[in-house]
């Protein structure tokens, strides 16, 4: 019987570049308890619209172009663009975002960081790290001990502005 190492090692030895290990959003959801892409956009939409009906209307608009069940990434990319555009219209002037503008306004004006990225970063930072890995510590330790990796490159699939 051939082991995984015996199958993979020859290819790795012949390769001109280091291999990539793709770690998707499921990793951060499973081990860190962070939201999915869709949950992030739902949160940002709630901040933007202040009601579930406008979010539903925006999702319906996205679903007219991209069937969520058949083309999830295109649907989510378009939905994210719609929500981001609507957030841009209110973020710079609405009192709901006064605290964000005070803390991060220079990023938005001088470095053109979109309000969407600012609000997502704030939301992710609000998660309490004390619970991280509590219920999956053994699993994470096995993963951690099973592979010694040095991150060389990061990339994102999906929405990237």
CSV table of N, CA and C in Angstrom, one decimal, residues 3 8 10 13 31 42 45 64 67 71 81-82 93 99 108 111 122 126 132 134-135 138-139 160-161:
chain,number,residue,atom,x,y,z
A,3,UNK,N,1.7,5.1,0.8
A,3,UNK,CA,1.3,6.1,1.8
A,3,UNK,C,1.1,7.5,1.1
A,8,UNK,N,3.1,12.0,-2.5
A,8,UNK,CA,3.2,13.5,-2.6
A,8,UNK,C,4.7,13.9,-2.7
A,10,UNK,N,7.5,12.9,-4.2
A,10,UNK,CA,8.2,13.1,-5.5
A,10,UNK,C,7.8,14.4,-6.2
A,13,UNK,N,9.4,17.4,-4.4
A,13,UNK,CA,10.8,17.5,-4.7
A,13,UNK,C,11.1,18.1,-6.0
A,31,UNK,N,-12.5,27.0,14.4
A,31,UNK,CA,-11.5,27.1,15.5
A,31,UNK,C,-11.6,28.4,16.2
A,42,UNK,N,-24.4,40.0,6.5
A,42,UNK,CA,-25.7,40.2,7.2
A,42,UNK,C,-25.5,41.3,8.3
A,45,UNK,N,-25.0,44.7,6.7
A,45,UNK,CA,-26.3,45.1,6.2
A,45,UNK,C,-27.2,45.6,7.3
A,64,UNK,N,-31.6,37.9,-8.3
A,64,UNK,CA,-32.1,38.1,-9.7
A,64,UNK,C,-31.0,37.8,-10.7
A,67,UNK,N,-28.2,33.0,-9.0
A,67,UNK,CA,-28.9,32.1,-8.1
A,67,UNK,C,-27.9,31.6,-7.0
A,71,UNK,N,-24.7,29.5,-7.8
A,71,UNK,CA,-23.5,30.3,-8.0
A,71,UNK,C,-23.2,31.1,-6.8
A,81,UNK,N,-21.0,43.7,-2.9
A,81,UNK,CA,-20.9,45.0,-3.6
A,81,UNK,C,-22.1,45.9,-3.4
A,82,UNK,N,-23.3,45.3,-3.4
A,82,UNK,CA,-24.5,46.1,-3.2
A,82,UNK,C,-24.5,46.7,-1.8
A,93,UNK,N,-21.7,60.3,6.6
A,93,UNK,CA,-22.5,61.3,7.1
A,93,UNK,C,-23.5,60.9,8.3
A,99,UNK,N,-18.8,57.2,15.6
A,99,UNK,CA,-17.7,56.7,16.3
A,99,UNK,C,-16.6,56.1,15.3
A,108,UNK,N,-10.2,56.1,6.0
A,108,UNK,CA,-11.1,56.2,4.9
A,108,UNK,C,-10.8,57.3,4.0
A,111,UNK,N,-6.3,57.1,3.1
A,111,UNK,CA,-5.8,55.8,2.5
A,111,UNK,C,-6.9,55.1,1.7
A,122,UNK,N,-13.8,46.0,12.6
A,122,UNK,CA,-14.4,46.4,13.9
A,122,UNK,C,-15.2,45.2,14.5
A,126,UNK,N,-14.4,42.6,17.8
A,126,UNK,CA,-15.3,42.5,18.9
A,126,UNK,C,-15.5,41.1,19.5
A,132,UNK,N,-11.6,30.9,22.4
A,132,UNK,CA,-10.9,30.3,21.2
A,132,UNK,C,-10.4,28.9,21.5
A,134,UNK,N,-11.6,26.3,22.9
A,134,UNK,CA,-11.9,25.6,24.2
A,134,UNK,C,-12.5,24.2,23.9
A,135,UNK,N,-13.4,24.1,23.0
A,135,UNK,CA,-14.1,22.8,22.8
A,135,UNK,C,-13.4,22.0,21.7
A,138,UNK,N,-8.1,19.6,21.6
A,138,UNK,CA,-7.4,18.4,21.2
A,138,UNK,C,-7.2,18.3,19.7
A,139,UNK,N,-8.3,18.6,19.0
A,139,UNK,CA,-8.3,18.6,17.6
A,139,UNK,C,-7.3,19.6,17.0
A,160,UNK,N,-12.8,40.5,-2.8
A,160,UNK,CA,-11.5,41.1,-2.5
A,160,UNK,C,-11.5,42.5,-3.2
A,161,UNK,N,-11.5,43.5,-2.5
A,161,UNK,CA,-11.5,44.8,-3.1
A,161,UNK,C,-10.2,45.4,-3.1
